[in-house]
Structure formats: C-alpha cells, structure tokens
Amino acid sequence: MKLLIVEDEVKLAEYLHKGLSEEGYVVEVAHNGVDGLHLAMEGTYDLIVLDGMLPGIDGMGVLTALRQSRQTPVLMLTARMRVEDRVRGLKAGADDYLVKPFAFTELVARIEVLLKRTRPLPASHEALTLTIVDLHLDLARRRAERAGKRLDLTAKEFQLLSLLMRRQGEVLSRTEIAEQVWDVTFDLGTNVIDVAIRRLRAKMDVPFEQPLLHTVRGMGYVLEVRAE
C-alpha cells in the first residue's frame, strides 16, 4: 500500500514517514500544497494524508483540485477545532478528518478503516486464503499459520510471504521482490532482500520438518514443495 503525506511541519512529516513505513506502507512526503497536488495528480497512491494548512496551496485547495479528476481516499489533518471547518472539508471530498494533536495509533486505525472501505471487493475467484501444504495465509485478517501455529511476522515479512505464495512455484528474482515488496525499481545496494528471506525462513521453515522456501543460485527464491 502506497501513501502520500502532505505536511509542512518537517518533524511531524518525518515522524509520520518513519511510523507508517514501520507499519508496512510505502510512504512519500510533500512539504507544501503545490508539490503535494503535483504528486497526488501524477502518482498512484492508495491514500493521501493531507494537512489542512499548507504553504503554496492550502489543504482545501489541494483537495478541491484533486477531486476534479481523482477519487483517491483523503484523510485530512487539521489544527482547526471548529465543526464548520470539518464539515467544509468533508463536503469538499475528504473521506475522514483528524484533529491535531492526535495519537499515532488512531491515525493508523483510521487509515486502515479507509483502505478497507475503499478497497475493491475481490473477485469471486480470488482467494482470501492462500495455502501450500500446512502453511496458510489469511489475507483479510493478515494472519499466517503453519501446522496450526501462528507465525509472528512483521508487515514486510507478511508482504514477502504473500508475494511468494501468490507466485508459488515461480522463481522470483531479487529485483522483482524489491519492486513488489519495497516498491523500488533499482538495486537496493544492500543485502536487504537476503536478510528478509533469512528472517522469514527462520520463522516459517526452520521450526518445521518440511522446507518450503528455497534459494535458486544466481536466480532468486521460490516457494514450493520439493520431493526429498
């Protein structure tokens, strides 16, 4: 899931970027209304967190311009306490409103609710649960289990396992994994993929008898059942 944060308070923007990234979101930041509107119109985001008071173009101006052609969910942040201000924002097309100061946990909860509300329902043929042998992944509840035991996965590990299970039997290169899970189209320049795979394997393979996650030398990784 990709989010755009439009917030001119640099420390708050950095805090939101760090916190939401740790929650598993891909986050981009703009510090004024002009840049925020440009990114919102040119990029593809699942949700926009928009400050109400911005330099260049204020949040209401960004929202009004955005709604002429885009219906991306917008959660507005504001220091304005008046009910009239919130009503004006909602009528202009905001999907939710959060008044500063706010608790980060509430922000995350509101984002999750908005994403669930606006996410298209899966087609009847699209499984909400992925399974390979005794490994089960519940996409709706974001829960992973193997042999009846719950796997304690981070957000990135869940995304990685989801990708591998959706593409089980296919060898996925490090580049493709980086694009799909970390949303980057260039060499990360580190062993971040290998480290993530190692940590995932330690949780979903090492404690169990049958390994499912395999390394294909010089090519990448694959999730599949192999004959002993």
Coordinates of N, CA and C in Angstrom, one line a residue:
M1 N 0.8 -1.2 0.0 CA 0.0 0.0 0.0 C 0.9 1.3 0.0
K2 N 0.5 2.2 -0.9 CA 1.4 3.4 -1.0 C 0.6 4.6 -0.5
L3 N 1.2 5.4 0.4 CA 0.6 6.6 0.9 C 1.4 7.8 0.5
L4 N 0.7 8.9 0.4 CA 1.3 10.3 0.2 C 1.0 11.1 1.5
I5 N 2.0 11.6 2.1 CA 1.8 12.5 3.2 C 2.1 14.0 2.8
V6 N 1.2 14.9 2.9 CA 1.4 16.3 2.6 C 1.3 17.1 3.9
E7 N 2.4 17.4 4.4 CA 2.5 18.0 5.7 C 3.7 19.0 5.7
D8 N 3.5 20.3 6.1 CA 4.6 21.2 6.1 C 5.4 21.2 7.3
E9 N 5.0 20.7 8.4 CA 5.7 20.6 9.6 C 6.8 19.4 9.5
V10 N 8.0 19.8 9.3 CA 9.0 18.8 8.9 C 9.2 17.7 9.9
K11 N 9.2 18.0 11.2 CA 9.4 17.0 12.2 C 8.2 16.0 12.2
L12 N 7.0 16.6 12.1 CA 5.8 15.7 12.1 C 5.8 14.8 10.8
A13 N 6.2 15.4 9.7 CA 6.2 14.7 8.4 C 7.2 13.5 8.6
E14 N 8.4 13.8 9.2 CA 9.4 12.7 9.4 C 8.9 11.6 10.3
Y15 N 8.2 12.1 11.3 CA 7.6 11.1 12.3 C 6.6 10.2 11.6
L16 N 5.7 10.8 10.8 CA 4.7 10.0 10.1 C 5.3 9.1 9.1
H17 N 6.3 9.6 8.4 CA 7.0 8.8 7.4 C 7.6 7.5 8.0
K18 N 8.4 7.7 9.1 CA 9.0 6.6 9.8 C 8.0 5.7 10.4
G19 N 7.0 6.2 11.1 CA 6.0 5.3 11.7 C 5.2 4.5 10.7
L20 N 4.7 5.2 9.7 CA 3.9 4.5 8.7 C 4.7 3.5 7.9
S21 N 6.0 3.8 7.6 CA 6.9 2.9 6.9 C 7.1 1.6 7.8
E22 N 7.2 1.8 9.1 CA 7.3 0.6 10.0 C 6.0 -0.2 10.1
E23 N 4.9 0.4 9.7 CA 3.6 -0.3 9.7 C 3.5 -1.1 8.3
G24 N 4.5 -0.9 7.5 CA 4.5 -1.7 6.2 C 4.0 -0.9 5.0
Y25 N 3.8 0.4 5.1 CA 3.3 1.2 4.0 C 4.5 1.8 3.3
V26 N 4.4 2.0 2.0 CA 5.3 2.7 1.2 C 4.9 4.2 1.2
V27 N 5.8 5.1 1.7 CA 5.4 6.4 2.0 C 6.2 7.5 1.2
E28 N 5.5 8.4 0.6 CA 6.2 9.6 0.0 C 5.7 10.8 0.7
V29 N 6.5 11.9 0.8 CA 6.2 13.1 1.5 C 6.3 14.3 0.6
A30 N 5.4 15.3 0.8 CA 5.5 16.6 0.2 C 5.3 17.6 1.3
H31 N 6.0 18.7 1.3 CA 6.0 19.7 2.4 C 5.2 21.0 2.0
N32 N 4.6 21.0 0.9 CA 3.7 22.2 0.5 C 2.6 21.7 -0.4
G33 N 1.6 22.6 -0.6 CA 0.5 22.2 -1.3 C 0.7 22.1 -2.8
V34 N 1.7 22.8 -3.4 CA 2.0 22.8 -4.8 C 2.6 21.4 -5.1
D35 N 3.6 21.0 -4.3 CA 4.3 19.7 -4.6 C 3.3 18.6 -4.3
G36 N 2.5 18.7 -3.2 CA 1.5 17.7 -2.8 C 0.5 17.4 -3.9
L37 N 0.0 18.5 -4.5 CA -1.0 18.4 -5.6 C -0.4 17.7 -6.8
H38 N 0.8 18.1 -7.1 CA 1.5 17.6 -8.3 C 1.7 16.0 -8.1
L39 N 2.2 15.6 -6.9 CA 2.4 14.2 -6.7 C 1.1 13.5 -6.7
A40 N 0.0 14.0 -6.1 CA -1.3 13.4 -6.0 C -1.9 13.2 -7.4
M41 N -1.6 14.1 -8.3 CA -2.2 14.1 -9.6 C -1.4 13.2 -10.6
E42 N -0.1 13.1 -10.4 CA 0.8 12.4 -11.3 C 1.1 11.0 -10.8
G43 N 1.1 10.8 -9.5 CA 1.4 9.4 -8.9 C 0.2 8.6 -8.7
T44 N 0.4 7.4 -8.2 CA -0.7 6.4 -7.9 C -0.5 6.1 -6.4
Y45 N -1.5 6.5 -5.6 CA -1.5 6.3 -4.2 C -2.8 5.6 -3.7
D46 N -2.7 4.8 -2.7 CA -3.9 4.2 -2.1 C -4.6 5.1 -1.2
L47 N -3.9 6.1 -0.6 CA -4.5 7.0 0.3 C -3.5 8.2 0.5
I48 N -4.1 9.4 0.7 CA -3.4 10.6 1.0 C -3.7 11.2 2.3
V49 N -2.7 11.5 3.1 CA -2.9 12.1 4.4 C -2.5 13.6 4.2
L50 N -3.5 14.5 4.3 CA -3.4 15.9 3.8 C -3.6 16.9 5.0
D51 N -2.6 17.7 5.2 CA -2.7 18.7 6.2 C -3.6 19.8 5.7
G52 N -4.3 20.4 6.6 CA -5.3 21.5 6.2 C -4.6 22.8 5.9
M53 N -3.5 23.1 6.6 CA -2.9 24.4 6.5 C -1.5 24.2 5.9
L54 N -1.3 24.6 4.6 CA -0.1 24.4 3.8 C 0.3 25.6 3.1
P55 N 1.6 25.8 2.9 CA 2.1 26.9 2.1 C 1.9 26.6 0.6
G56 N 1.8 27.7 -0.2 CA 1.5 27.5 -1.6 C 0.1 27.4 -1.9
I57 N -0.5 26.2 -1.7 CA -1.9 26.0 -1.8 C -2.3 25.3 -0.5
D58 N -3.4 25.8 0.1 CA -3.8 25.1 1.4 C -4.4 23.8 1.1
G59 N -4.7 23.0 2.2 CA -5.2 21.7 2.0 C -6.5 21.6 1.3
M60 N -7.4 22.6 1.6 CA -8.7 22.7 1.0 C -8.6 22.9 -0.5
G61 N -7.6 23.7 -0.9 CA -7.3 23.9 -2.4 C -6.8 22.7 -3.0
V62 N -5.9 22.0 -2.4 CA -5.4 20.7 -2.9 C -6.5 19.7 -3.1
L63 N -7.4 19.6 -2.1 CA -8.5 18.6 -2.1 C -9.5 19.0 -3.2
T64 N -9.8 20.2 -3.3 CA -10.8 20.7 -4.4 C -10.2 20.4 -5.8
A65 N -9.0 20.7 -6.0 CA -8.4 20.4 -7.3 C -8.2 19.0 -7.6
L66 N -7.9 18.2 -6.6 CA -7.7 16.7 -6.7 C -9.0 16.1 -7.1
R67 N -10.1 16.5 -6.5 CA -11.4 15.9 -6.7 C -12.0 16.1 -8.1
Q68 N -11.4 17.0 -8.8 CA -11.9 17.3 -10.2 C -11.6 16.1 -11.1
S69 N -10.5 15.3 -10.7 CA -10.2 14.2 -11.6 C -9.8 12.9 -10.8
R70 N -9.5 13.0 -9.5 CA -9.1 11.8 -8.8 C -10.0 11.6 -7.6
Q71 N -10.2 10.3 -7.3 CA -11.0 9.9 -6.1 C -10.2 9.2 -5.1
T72 N -8.9 9.4 -5.1 CA -8.0 8.8 -4.1 C -8.5 9.1 -2.7
P73 N -8.6 8.2 -1.8 CA -9.1 8.5 -0.4 C -8.2 9.5 0.3
V74 N -8.8 10.5 1.0 CA -8.0 11.5 1.6 C -8.4 11.6 3.1
L75 N -7.4 11.5 3.9 CA -7.6 11.8 5.4 C -7.0 13.1 5.7
M76 N -7.8 14.1 6.1 CA -7.3 15.4 6.4 C -6.9 15.6 7.8
L77 N -5.7 16.2 8.0 CA -5.3 16.6 9.3 C -5.4 18.1 9.5
T78 N -5.9 18.5 10.7 CA -6.1 20.0 10.9 C -5.9 20.4 12.3
A79 N -5.5 21.6 12.5 CA -5.4 22.1 13.9 C -6.7 22.9 14.2
R80 N -7.6 23.0 13.2 CA -8.8 23.8 13.4 C -9.8 22.9 14.1
M81 N -10.4 23.4 15.2 CA -11.3 22.6 16.0 C -12.7 22.8 15.7
R82 N -13.0 23.9 14.9 CA -14.5 24.2 14.6 C -15.1 23.1 13.8
V83 N -16.4 22.8 14.2 CA -17.1 21.8 13.4 C -17.3 22.3 12.0
E84 N -17.5 23.6 11.8 CA -17.8 24.1 10.5 C -16.6 23.8 9.5
D85 N -15.4 23.9 10.0 CA -14.2 23.6 9.2 C -14.2 22.1 8.8
R86 N -14.5 21.3 9.7 CA -14.5 19.8 9.4 C -15.6 19.5 8.4
V87 N -16.8 20.1 8.6 CA -17.9 19.9 7.7 C -17.6 20.4 6.3
R88 N -16.9 21.5 6.2 CA -16.5 22.1 4.9 C -15.5 21.1 4.2
G89 N -14.6 20.6 4.9 CA -13.7 19.6 4.3 C -14.3 18.4 3.8
L90 N -15.2 17.8 4.6 CA -16.0 16.6 4.2 C -16.8 16.9 3.0
K91 N -17.5 18.0 2.9 CA -18.3 18.4 1.8 C -17.4 18.5 0.5
A92 N -16.1 19.0 0.7 CA -15.2 19.2 -0.4 C -14.7 17.9 -0.9
G93 N -14.9 16.8 -0.2 CA -14.5 15.5 -0.7 C -13.5 14.7 0.2
A94 N -13.2 15.2 1.4 CA -12.4 14.5 2.3 C -13.1 13.2 2.8
D95 N -12.4 12.1 3.0 CA -13.1 10.9 3.4 C -13.1 10.8 4.9
D96 N -12.2 11.5 5.6 CA -12.1 11.4 7.1 C -11.3 12.7 7.5
Y97 N -11.5 13.0 8.8 CA -10.9 14.1 9.4 C -10.2 13.8 10.7
L98 N -9.0 14.3 11.0 CA -8.4 14.0 12.3 C -7.8 15.3 12.8
V99 N -8.2 15.7 14.0 CA -7.7 17.0 14.5 C -6.4 16.9 15.3
K100 N -5.5 17.8 15.0 CA -4.2 17.8 15.8 C -4.4 18.4 17.1
P101 N -3.7 18.0 18.1 CA -2.7 16.8 18.1 C -3.5 15.5 18.1
F102 N -2.9 14.5 17.6 CA -3.6 13.2 17.5 C -2.7 12.1 18.0
A103 N -3.2 10.9 18.3 CA -2.4 9.7 18.6 C -2.1 9.0 17.4
F104 N -0.9 8.6 17.2 CA -0.4 7.9 16.0 C -1.3 6.6 15.8
T105 N -1.6 5.9 16.9 CA -2.4 4.7 16.8 C -3.8 5.0 16.2
E106 N -4.3 6.1 16.5 CA -5.6 6.5 15.9 C -5.5 6.7 14.5
L107 N -4.4 7.4 14.1 CA -4.2 7.7 12.7 C -4.1 6.4 11.9
V108 N -3.3 5.4 12.4 CA -3.1 4.2 11.7 C -4.5 3.4 11.6
A109 N -5.3 3.5 12.7 CA -6.6 2.8 12.7 C -7.5 3.5 11.6
R110 N -7.5 4.8 11.5 CA -8.3 5.5 10.6 C -7.9 5.1 9.1
I111 N -6.6 5.1 8.9 CA -6.0 4.7 7.6 C -6.5 3.3 7.2
E112 N -6.4 2.4 8.1 CA -6.8 1.0 7.9 C -8.3 0.9 7.5
V113 N -9.1 1.6 8.3 CA -10.5 1.6 8.0 C -10.8 2.2 6.6
L114 N -10.2 3.3 6.3 CA -10.4 3.9 5.0 C -10.0 3.0 3.8
L115 N -8.9 2.4 4.0 CA -8.4 1.5 3.0 C -9.3 0.3 2.8
K116 N -9.8 -0.3 3.9 CA -10.8 -1.4 3.8 C -12.1 -0.9 3.1
R117 N -12.5 0.3 3.5 CA -13.8 0.8 2.9 C -13.7 1.1 1.4
T118 N -12.5 1.6 1.0 CA -12.4 2.0 -0.4 C -11.8 0.9 -1.3
R119 N -11.2 -0.2 -0.7 CA -10.6 -1.2 -1.4 C -11.7 -2.0 -2.2
P120 N -11.5 -2.2 -3.5 CA -12.5 -3.0 -4.2 C -12.6 -4.4 -3.7
L121 N -13.8 -4.9 -3.7 CA -14.0 -6.3 -3.2 C -13.4 -7.3 -4.2
P122 N -12.8 -8.3 -3.6 CA -12.1 -9.3 -4.5 C -13.1 -10.0 -5.4
A123 N -12.7 -10.4 -6.6 CA -13.5 -11.2 -7.5 C -13.8 -12.5 -6.8
S124 N -14.9 -13.1 -7.3 CA -15.3 -14.4 -6.6 C -14.2 -15.5 -6.7
H125 N -13.4 -15.4 -7.8 CA -12.4 -16.4 -7.9 C -11.1 -16.1 -7.2
E126 N -11.0 -14.9 -6.6 CA -9.7 -14.6 -5.9 C -9.8 -15.0 -4.5
A127 N -8.8 -15.9 -4.1 CA -8.8 -16.5 -2.8 C -8.4 -15.5 -1.7
L128 N -9.1 -15.5 -0.6 CA -8.7 -14.6 0.5 C -7.7 -15.4 1.4
T129 N -7.6 -16.7 1.2 CA -6.7 -17.5 2.0 C -5.8 -18.3 1.0
L130 N -4.5 -18.2 1.2 CA -3.5 -18.9 0.4 C -3.0 -20.1 1.2
T131 N -2.8 -21.2 0.5 CA -2.3 -22.4 1.2 C -1.3 -23.2 0.4
I132 N -0.3 -23.6 1.1 CA 0.7 -24.6 0.5 C 1.0 -25.6 1.6
V133 N 0.7 -26.8 1.4 CA 0.8 -27.9 2.4 C 0.2 -27.4 3.7
D134 N 0.9 -27.2 4.8 CA 0.4 -26.8 6.1 C 0.6 -25.4 6.4
L135 N 1.0 -24.6 5.4 CA 1.2 -23.2 5.5 C 0.0 -22.4 5.0
H136 N -0.6 -21.6 5.9 CA -1.9 -20.9 5.5 C -1.7 -19.4 5.7
L137 N -2.1 -18.6 4.7 CA -2.0 -17.1 4.8 C -3.4 -16.6 4.7
D138 N -3.9 -15.9 5.7 CA -5.2 -15.3 5.6 C -5.0 -13.8 5.3
L139 N -5.4 -13.4 4.1 CA -5.1 -12.1 3.6 C -6.0 -11.0 4.2
A140 N -7.2 -11.4 4.5 CA -8.2 -10.5 5.1 C -7.8 -10.1 6.5
R141 N -7.4 -11.1 7.3 CA -7.0 -10.9 8.7 C -5.5 -10.7 8.9
R142 N -4.8 -10.8 7.8 CA -3.3 -10.6 7.8 C -2.7 -11.5 8.9
R143 N -3.0 -12.8 8.7 CA -2.6 -13.8 9.7 C -1.9 -15.0 9.0
A144 N -0.8 -15.4 9.5 CA -0.1 -16.5 8.9 C 0.0 -17.7 9.9
E145 N -0.2 -18.9 9.5 CA -0.1 -20.1 10.4 C 0.6 -21.2 9.6
R146 N 1.4 -22.0 10.4 CA 1.9 -23.2 9.8 C 1.7 -24.3 10.8
A147 N 1.2 -25.4 10.4 CA 0.9 -26.6 11.2 C 0.1 -26.2 12.4
G148 N -0.8 -25.2 12.2 CA -1.7 -24.8 13.3 C -1.1 -23.8 14.3
K149 N 0.2 -23.4 14.0 CA 0.9 -22.4 14.9 C 1.0 -21.1 14.2
R150 N 0.6 -20.0 14.9 CA 0.7 -18.7 14.3 C 2.1 -18.2 14.1
L151 N 2.4 -17.6 13.0 CA 3.7 -17.1 12.7 C 3.7 -15.6 13.0
D152 N 4.6 -15.2 13.8 CA 4.7 -13.7 14.2 C 5.5 -13.0 13.1
L153 N 4.9 -12.5 12.1 CA 5.5 -11.8 11.0 C 5.4 -10.3 11.1
T154 N 6.5 -9.6 10.6 CA 6.4 -8.2 10.5 C 5.6 -7.9 9.3
A155 N 5.2 -6.6 9.1 CA 4.4 -6.2 7.9 C 5.2 -6.5 6.6
K156 N 6.5 -6.3 6.5 CA 7.2 -6.6 5.3 C 7.3 -8.1 5.1
E157 N 7.5 -8.9 6.2 CA 7.6 -10.3 6.0 C 6.3 -10.9 5.5
F158 N 5.2 -10.3 6.0 CA 3.8 -10.7 5.5 C 3.7 -10.4 4.0
Q159 N 4.1 -9.2 3.6 CA 4.1 -8.9 2.2 C 4.9 -9.8 1.4
L160 N 6.1 -10.1 1.9 CA 7.0 -11.0 1.2 C 6.4 -12.4 1.0
L161 N 5.9 -12.9 2.1 CA 5.3 -14.3 2.1 C 4.1 -14.3 1.2
S162 N 3.3 -13.2 1.2 CA 2.1 -13.1 0.3 C 2.5 -13.2 -1.1
L163 N 3.6 -12.5 -1.5 CA 4.1 -12.5 -2.9 C 4.5 -13.9 -3.3
L164 N 5.3 -14.5 -2.4 CA 5.8 -15.9 -2.7 C 4.7 -16.9 -2.8
M165 N 3.7 -16.8 -2.0 CA 2.6 -17.7 -2.0 C 1.7 -17.5 -3.2
R166 N 1.5 -16.2 -3.6 CA 0.7 -16.0 -4.8 C 1.4 -16.5 -6.1
R167 N 2.7 -16.5 -6.0 CA 3.5 -16.9 -7.2 C 4.2 -18.2 -6.9
Q168 N 3.6 -19.1 -6.0 CA 4.3 -20.3 -5.7 C 4.7 -21.1 -6.9
G169 N 5.9 -21.7 -6.9 CA 6.4 -22.5 -8.0 C 7.2 -21.7 -9.0
E170 N 7.1 -20.3 -8.9 CA 7.9 -19.4 -9.7 C 9.1 -18.9 -9.0
V171 N 10.2 -18.9 -9.7 CA 11.4 -18.3 -9.2 C 11.4 -16.8 -9.3
L172 N 11.4 -16.1 -8.2 CA 11.4 -14.6 -8.2 C 12.8 -14.1 -7.9
S173 N 13.2 -13.2 -8.8 CA 14.5 -12.6 -8.6 C 14.5 -11.5 -7.5
R174 N 15.7 -11.2 -7.1 CA 15.8 -10.1 -6.0 C 15.2 -8.8 -6.5
T175 N 15.4 -8.5 -7.8 CA 14.9 -7.3 -8.4 C 13.4 -7.2 -8.3
E176 N 12.7 -8.3 -8.7 CA 11.3 -8.4 -8.7 C 10.7 -8.3 -7.3
I177 N 11.4 -9.0 -6.4 CA 11.0 -8.9 -5.0 C 11.1 -7.4 -4.5
A178 N 12.2 -6.8 -4.8 CA 12.4 -5.4 -4.4 C 11.3 -4.5 -4.9
E179 N 10.9 -4.7 -6.2 CA 9.8 -3.9 -6.8 C 8.5 -4.2 -6.2
Q180 N 8.2 -5.4 -5.9 CA 6.9 -5.8 -5.4 C 6.7 -5.5 -3.9
V181 N 7.7 -5.7 -3.1 CA 7.6 -5.5 -1.7 C 8.1 -4.2 -1.2
W182 N 9.2 -3.7 -1.7 CA 9.8 -2.5 -1.3 C 9.5 -1.3 -2.2
D183 N 8.8 -1.6 -3.3 CA 8.4 -0.6 -4.3 C 9.6 0.3 -4.8
V184 N 10.7 -0.4 -5.1 CA 11.8 0.3 -5.7 C 12.1 -0.4 -7.0
T185 N 12.6 0.3 -8.0 CA 12.9 -0.2 -9.3 C 14.4 -0.1 -9.6
F186 N 15.2 -0.1 -8.5 CA 16.6 -0.1 -8.7 C 17.3 -1.0 -7.7
D187 N 18.6 -1.2 -7.9 CA 19.3 -2.1 -7.0 C 19.4 -1.4 -5.6
L188 N 18.9 -2.1 -4.6 CA 19.0 -1.5 -3.2 C 20.4 -1.3 -2.7
G189 N 21.3 -2.0 -3.3 CA 22.7 -1.8 -3.0 C 23.1 -2.4 -1.6
T190 N 22.2 -3.2 -1.1 CA 22.4 -3.9 0.2 C 21.9 -5.3 0.1
N191 N 22.1 -6.1 1.2 CA 21.6 -7.5 1.2 C 20.2 -7.5 1.8
V192 N 19.4 -6.4 1.8 CA 18.2 -6.3 2.5 C 17.2 -7.5 2.1
I193 N 17.2 -7.9 0.8 CA 16.4 -9.0 0.4 C 16.8 -10.3 1.0
D194 N 18.1 -10.5 1.0 CA 18.6 -11.8 1.6 C 18.3 -11.9 3.1
V195 N 18.5 -10.7 3.7 CA 18.2 -10.7 5.2 C 16.7 -11.0 5.5
A196 N 15.9 -10.3 4.7 CA 14.4 -10.5 4.8 C 14.0 -12.0 4.6
I197 N 14.6 -12.6 3.6 CA 14.4 -14.0 3.3 C 14.8 -14.9 4.4
R198 N 16.0 -14.6 4.9 CA 16.6 -15.4 6.0 C 15.7 -15.3 7.3
R199 N 15.2 -14.1 7.6 CA 14.3 -14.0 8.7 C 13.0 -14.7 8.6
L200 N 12.5 -14.6 7.3 CA 11.2 -15.3 7.0 C 11.4 -16.8 7.1
R201 N 12.5 -17.2 6.6 CA 12.7 -18.7 6.6 C 12.9 -19.2 8.1
A202 N 13.5 -18.4 8.9 CA 13.7 -18.8 10.3 C 12.3 -19.0 11.0
K203 N 11.3 -18.2 10.6 CA 10.0 -18.3 11.2 C 9.1 -19.4 10.6
M204 N 9.2 -19.5 9.3 CA 8.2 -20.4 8.6 C 8.7 -21.7 8.2
D205 N 10.1 -21.9 8.2 CA 10.7 -23.2 7.7 C 11.5 -23.9 8.8
V206 N 12.4 -23.1 9.4 CA 13.3 -23.8 10.4 C 12.6 -24.6 11.5
P207 N 11.6 -24.1 12.1 CA 10.9 -24.9 13.2 C 10.1 -26.1 12.7
F208 N 10.0 -26.3 11.4 CA 9.2 -27.3 10.9 C 10.0 -28.3 10.0
E209 N 9.4 -29.5 9.8 CA 10.2 -30.6 9.2 C 10.4 -30.4 7.7
Q210 N 9.4 -29.9 7.0 CA 9.5 -29.8 5.5 C 9.8 -28.3 5.1
P211 N 10.9 -28.1 4.5 CA 11.2 -26.7 4.0 C 10.4 -26.4 2.8
L212 N 9.9 -25.1 2.7 CA 9.1 -24.7 1.5 C 9.8 -23.6 0.8
L213 N 10.6 -22.8 1.4 CA 11.3 -21.6 0.8 C 12.7 -22.0 0.4
H214 N 12.9 -21.9 -0.9 CA 14.2 -22.4 -1.5 C 14.9 -21.3 -2.2
T215 N 16.3 -21.4 -2.1 CA 17.1 -20.5 -2.9 C 17.6 -21.1 -4.2
V216 N 17.4 -20.4 -5.3 CA 17.9 -20.9 -6.6 C 19.1 -20.0 -7.0
R217 N 20.2 -20.6 -6.9 CA 21.5 -19.9 -7.1 C 21.5 -19.1 -8.3
G218 N 21.9 -17.8 -8.2 CA 22.0 -17.0 -9.4 C 20.7 -16.5 -9.9
M219 N 19.6 -16.9 -9.4 CA 18.3 -16.5 -9.9 C 17.4 -15.9 -8.9
G220 N 17.3 -16.4 -7.7 CA 16.4 -15.8 -6.7 C 15.8 -16.8 -5.8
Y221 N 14.5 -16.7 -5.5 CA 13.9 -17.6 -4.5 C 12.5 -18.1 -5.0
V222 N 12.2 -19.3 -4.4 CA 10.9 -19.9 -4.8 C 10.3 -20.6 -3.7
L223 N 9.0 -20.5 -3.6 CA 8.2 -21.2 -2.6 C 7.5 -22.4 -3.2
E224 N 7.9 -23.6 -2.8 CA 7.3 -24.8 -3.4 C 7.6 -26.0 -2.6
V225 N 6.8 -27.1 -2.9 CA 7.1 -28.4 -2.3 C 8.0 -29.1 -3.1
R226 N 9.1 -29.6 -2.5 CA 10.1 -30.4 -3.2 C 10.2 -31.8 -2.7
A227 N 10.3 -32.8 -3.5 CA 10.5 -34.2 -3.1 C 11.8 -34.3 -2.4
E228 N 11.8 -35.1 -1.3 CA 13.1 -35.3 -0.6 C 14.0 -36.2 -1.3

